[in-house]
Tab-separated table of C-alpha atoms in Angstrom:
chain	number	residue	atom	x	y	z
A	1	UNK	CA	-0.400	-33.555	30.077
A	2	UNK	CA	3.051	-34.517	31.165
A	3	UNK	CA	5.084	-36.146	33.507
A	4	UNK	CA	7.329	-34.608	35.583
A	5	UNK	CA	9.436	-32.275	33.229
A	6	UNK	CA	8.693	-34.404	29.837
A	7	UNK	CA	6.046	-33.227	27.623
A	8	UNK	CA	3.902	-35.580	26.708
A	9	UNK	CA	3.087	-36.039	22.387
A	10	UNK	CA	0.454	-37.370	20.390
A	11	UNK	CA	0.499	-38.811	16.862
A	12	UNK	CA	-2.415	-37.739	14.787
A	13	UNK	CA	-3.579	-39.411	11.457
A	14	UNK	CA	-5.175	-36.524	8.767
A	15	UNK	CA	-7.784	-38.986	7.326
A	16	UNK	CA	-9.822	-36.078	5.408
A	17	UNK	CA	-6.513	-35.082	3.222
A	18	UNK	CA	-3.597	-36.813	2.412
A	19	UNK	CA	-3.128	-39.068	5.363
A	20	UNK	CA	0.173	-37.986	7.193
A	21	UNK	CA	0.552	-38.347	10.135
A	22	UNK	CA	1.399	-35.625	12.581
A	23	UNK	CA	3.443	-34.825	15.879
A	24	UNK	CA	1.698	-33.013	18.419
A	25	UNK	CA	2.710	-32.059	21.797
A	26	UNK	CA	1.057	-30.603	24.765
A	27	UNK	CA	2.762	-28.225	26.202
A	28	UNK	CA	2.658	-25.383	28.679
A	29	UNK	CA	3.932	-21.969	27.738
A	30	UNK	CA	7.121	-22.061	29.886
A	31	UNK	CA	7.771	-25.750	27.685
A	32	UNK	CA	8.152	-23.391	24.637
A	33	UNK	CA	10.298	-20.822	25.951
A	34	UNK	CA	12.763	-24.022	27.328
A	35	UNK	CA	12.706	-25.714	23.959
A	36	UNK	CA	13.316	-22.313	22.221
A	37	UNK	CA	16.371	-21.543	24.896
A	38	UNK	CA	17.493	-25.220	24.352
A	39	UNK	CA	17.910	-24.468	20.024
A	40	UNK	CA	19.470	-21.138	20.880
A	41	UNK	CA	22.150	-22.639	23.186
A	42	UNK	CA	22.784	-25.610	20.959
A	43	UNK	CA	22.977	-23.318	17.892
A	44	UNK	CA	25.368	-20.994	20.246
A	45	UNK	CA	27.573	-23.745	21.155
A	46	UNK	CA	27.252	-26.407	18.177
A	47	UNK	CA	25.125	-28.719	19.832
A	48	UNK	CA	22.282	-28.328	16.912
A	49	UNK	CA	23.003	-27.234	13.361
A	50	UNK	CA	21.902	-24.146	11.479
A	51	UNK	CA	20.246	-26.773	9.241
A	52	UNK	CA	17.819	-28.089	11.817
A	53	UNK	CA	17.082	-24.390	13.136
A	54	UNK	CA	16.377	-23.940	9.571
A	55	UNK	CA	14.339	-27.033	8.915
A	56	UNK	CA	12.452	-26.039	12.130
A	57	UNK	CA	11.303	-22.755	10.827
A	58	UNK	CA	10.239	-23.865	7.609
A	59	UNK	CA	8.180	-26.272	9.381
A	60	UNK	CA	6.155	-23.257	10.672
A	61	UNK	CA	5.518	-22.131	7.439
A	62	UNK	CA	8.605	-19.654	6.675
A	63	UNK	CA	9.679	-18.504	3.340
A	64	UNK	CA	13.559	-20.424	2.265
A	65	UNK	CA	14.840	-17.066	2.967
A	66	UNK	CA	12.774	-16.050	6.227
A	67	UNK	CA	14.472	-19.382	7.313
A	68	UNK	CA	17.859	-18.348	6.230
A	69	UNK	CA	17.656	-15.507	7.863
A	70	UNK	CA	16.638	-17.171	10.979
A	71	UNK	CA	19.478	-19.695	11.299
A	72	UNK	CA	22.317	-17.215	10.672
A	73	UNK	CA	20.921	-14.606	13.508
A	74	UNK	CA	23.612	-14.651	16.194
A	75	UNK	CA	22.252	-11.411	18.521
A	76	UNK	CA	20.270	-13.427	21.286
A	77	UNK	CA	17.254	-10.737	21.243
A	78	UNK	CA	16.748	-10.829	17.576
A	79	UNK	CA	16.757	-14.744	18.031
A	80	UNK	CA	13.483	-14.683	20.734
A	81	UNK	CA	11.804	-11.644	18.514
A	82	UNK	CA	12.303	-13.507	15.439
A	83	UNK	CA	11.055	-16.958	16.784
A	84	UNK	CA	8.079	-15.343	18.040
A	85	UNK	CA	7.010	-13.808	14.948
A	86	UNK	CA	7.470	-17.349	13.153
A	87	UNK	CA	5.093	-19.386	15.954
A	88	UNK	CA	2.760	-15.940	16.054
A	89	UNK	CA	2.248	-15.972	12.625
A	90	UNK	CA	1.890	-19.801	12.241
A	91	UNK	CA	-1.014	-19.963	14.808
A	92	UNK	CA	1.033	-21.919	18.086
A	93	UNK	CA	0.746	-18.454	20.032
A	94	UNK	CA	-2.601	-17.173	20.658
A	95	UNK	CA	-4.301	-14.073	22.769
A	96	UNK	CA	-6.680	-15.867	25.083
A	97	UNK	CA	-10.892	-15.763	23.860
A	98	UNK	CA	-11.973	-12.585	25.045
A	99	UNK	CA	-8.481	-10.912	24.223
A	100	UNK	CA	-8.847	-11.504	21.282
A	101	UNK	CA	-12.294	-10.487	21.426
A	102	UNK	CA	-11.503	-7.123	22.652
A	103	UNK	CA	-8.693	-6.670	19.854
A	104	UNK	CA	-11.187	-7.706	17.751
A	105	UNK	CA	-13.561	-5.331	18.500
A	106	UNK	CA	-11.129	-2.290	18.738
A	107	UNK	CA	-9.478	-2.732	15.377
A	108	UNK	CA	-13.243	-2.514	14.175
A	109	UNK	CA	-13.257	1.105	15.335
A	110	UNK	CA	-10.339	1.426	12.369
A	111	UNK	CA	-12.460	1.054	9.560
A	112	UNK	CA	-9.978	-0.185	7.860
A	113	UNK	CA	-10.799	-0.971	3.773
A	114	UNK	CA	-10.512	-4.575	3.888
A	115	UNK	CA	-12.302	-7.191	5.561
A	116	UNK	CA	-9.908	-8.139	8.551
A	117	UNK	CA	-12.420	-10.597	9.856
A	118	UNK	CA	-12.901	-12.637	6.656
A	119	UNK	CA	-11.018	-15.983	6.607
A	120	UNK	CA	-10.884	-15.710	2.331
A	121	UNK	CA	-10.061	-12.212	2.749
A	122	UNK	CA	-5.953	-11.594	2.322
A	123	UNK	CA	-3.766	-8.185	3.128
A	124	UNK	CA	-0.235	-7.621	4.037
A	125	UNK	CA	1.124	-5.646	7.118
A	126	UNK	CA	4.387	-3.632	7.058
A	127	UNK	CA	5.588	-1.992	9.684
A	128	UNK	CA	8.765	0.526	8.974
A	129	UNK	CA	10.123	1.536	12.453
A	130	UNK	CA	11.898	4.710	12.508
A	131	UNK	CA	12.400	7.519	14.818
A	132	UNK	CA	14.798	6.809	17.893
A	133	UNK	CA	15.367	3.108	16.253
A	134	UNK	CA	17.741	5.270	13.893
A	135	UNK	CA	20.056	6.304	16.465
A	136	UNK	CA	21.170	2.962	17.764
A	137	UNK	CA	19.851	-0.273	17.311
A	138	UNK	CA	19.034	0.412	13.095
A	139	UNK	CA	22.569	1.648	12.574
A	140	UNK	CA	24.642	-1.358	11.381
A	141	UNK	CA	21.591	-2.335	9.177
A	142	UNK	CA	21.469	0.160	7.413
A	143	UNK	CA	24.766	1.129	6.623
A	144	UNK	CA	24.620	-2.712	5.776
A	145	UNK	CA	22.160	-2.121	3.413
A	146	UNK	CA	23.497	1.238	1.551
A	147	UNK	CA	27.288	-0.875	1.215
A	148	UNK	CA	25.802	-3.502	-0.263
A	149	UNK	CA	24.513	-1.149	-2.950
A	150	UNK	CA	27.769	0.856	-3.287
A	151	UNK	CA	27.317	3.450	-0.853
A	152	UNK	CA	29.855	3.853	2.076
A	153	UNK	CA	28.254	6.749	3.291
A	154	UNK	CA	24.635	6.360	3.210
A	155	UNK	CA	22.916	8.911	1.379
A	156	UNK	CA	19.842	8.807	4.381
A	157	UNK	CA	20.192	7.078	7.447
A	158	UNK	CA	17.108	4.827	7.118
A	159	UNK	CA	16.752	1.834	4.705
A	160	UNK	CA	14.004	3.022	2.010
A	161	UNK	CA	10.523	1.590	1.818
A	162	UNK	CA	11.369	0.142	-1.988
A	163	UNK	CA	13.088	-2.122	-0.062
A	164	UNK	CA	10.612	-3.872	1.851
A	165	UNK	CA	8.302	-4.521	-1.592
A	166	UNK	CA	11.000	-6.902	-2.310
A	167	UNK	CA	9.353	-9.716	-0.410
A	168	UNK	CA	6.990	-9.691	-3.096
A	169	UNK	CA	7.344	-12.874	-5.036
A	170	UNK	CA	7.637	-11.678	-9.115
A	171	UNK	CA	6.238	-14.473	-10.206
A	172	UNK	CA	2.612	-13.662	-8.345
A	173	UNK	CA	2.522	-10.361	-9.882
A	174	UNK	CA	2.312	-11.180	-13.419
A	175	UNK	CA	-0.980	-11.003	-14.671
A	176	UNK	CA	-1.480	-12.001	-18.746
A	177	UNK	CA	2.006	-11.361	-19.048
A	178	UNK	CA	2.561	-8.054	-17.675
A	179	UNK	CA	3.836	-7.529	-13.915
A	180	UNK	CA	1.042	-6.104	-11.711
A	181	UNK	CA	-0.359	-6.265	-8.298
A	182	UNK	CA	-3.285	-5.085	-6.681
A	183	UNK	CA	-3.176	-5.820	-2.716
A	184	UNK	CA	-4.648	-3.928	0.356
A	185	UNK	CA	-1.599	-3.174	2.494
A	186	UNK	CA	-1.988	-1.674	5.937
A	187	UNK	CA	1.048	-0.023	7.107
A	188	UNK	CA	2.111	1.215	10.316
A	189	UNK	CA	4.835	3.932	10.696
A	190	UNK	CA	6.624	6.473	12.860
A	191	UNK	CA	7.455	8.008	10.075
A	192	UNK	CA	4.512	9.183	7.994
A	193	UNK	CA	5.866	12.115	5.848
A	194	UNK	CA	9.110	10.219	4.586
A	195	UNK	CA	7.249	7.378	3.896
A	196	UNK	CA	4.018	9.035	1.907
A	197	UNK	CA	6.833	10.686	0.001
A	198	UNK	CA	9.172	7.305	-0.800
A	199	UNK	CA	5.486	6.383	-1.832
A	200	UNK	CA	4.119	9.074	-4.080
A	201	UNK	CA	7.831	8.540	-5.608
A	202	UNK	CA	7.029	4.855	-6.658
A	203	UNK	CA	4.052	5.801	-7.929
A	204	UNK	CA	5.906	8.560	-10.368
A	205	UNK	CA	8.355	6.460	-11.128
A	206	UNK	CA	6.792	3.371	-11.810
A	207	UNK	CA	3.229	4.886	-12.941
A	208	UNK	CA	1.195	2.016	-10.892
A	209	UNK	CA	-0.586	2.441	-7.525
């Protein structure tokens, strides 16, 4: 509910864990997009901090550097697409029941190795854009990337898959003292050949799957 413009909040007591007590607000979806205009303004203009942005998206459950990330981002698109992924990923956003449903059902017809559906079950999604992304909006990045590793002219004009693996965290992939990792990956790309090759390169080079 709220009044007038003002959303109205709750304060919730978690009896069945460690007893904290949390914050919750009502609020409609056009609420959101305000309160997400409202940091982006104050961030733009320095009436909030980079330290509360980034206190904010660690609250949702972001990585230190995810969060990092988030509070340096200056480009006002890659501020909404970035904030979306954060509240998307944490659960605030969600498809309405039979959406969902539907999805549901449809990525069913994937057969897909891994049981989507199970709540114990756990898989990572990557998804390398390519194609006419390479042209214009991907340029700065990567020549961003191949500079920082000592190339002024980059040797391709993509960034390479090796460099998405790095969000793996080294520690989790030691097993008994020796770094592995077994996870079911799905991965979405414009850009199948390049990438099956970058791939089967890994593989070579590194002699693990």
């Amino acid at each position: 509910p709220k009044v007038g413009y003002r959303v109205a909040n709750f304060h919730c007591q978690d009896s069945n864990r460690d007893g904290k007590t949390t914050k919750i607000y009502v609020t409609a979806a056009y609420h959101v997009r305000y309160r997400l205009q409202f940091m982006h303004d104050g961030l733009e203009h320095g009436g909030i901090s980079r330290e509360q942005i980034l206190l904010w998206a660690l609250s949702l459950g972001s990585t230190m550097e995810e969060a990092g990330h988030f509070s340096n981002i200056t480009n006002t698109q890659d501020f909404w697409n970035f904030a979306m992924a954060l509240m998307n990923r944490s659960g605030i956003l969600k498809l309405q029941p039979w959406i969902a449903r539907d999805i549901e059902n449809h990525i069913k017809t994937f057969r897909l190795p891994f049981n989507y559906d199970q709540t114990d079950s756990d898989f990572d999604a990557i998804h390398i854009r390519r194609g006419d992304k390479l042209l214009y909006e991907s340029k700065k990045e990567v020549k961003k990337y191949w500079k920082s590793r000592g190339h002024n002219h980059p040797p391709v004009n993509y960034i390479p898959f090796e460099h998405y693996l790095r969000y793996y965290v080294k520690d989790d992939c030691v097993s008994r003292g020796v770094k592995t990792i077994n996870r079911d990956v799905y991965l979405a790309t414009d850009d199948p050949i390049i990438v099956k090759e970058e791939i089967a390169t890994l593989i070579k080079v590194n002699g693990t799957r």
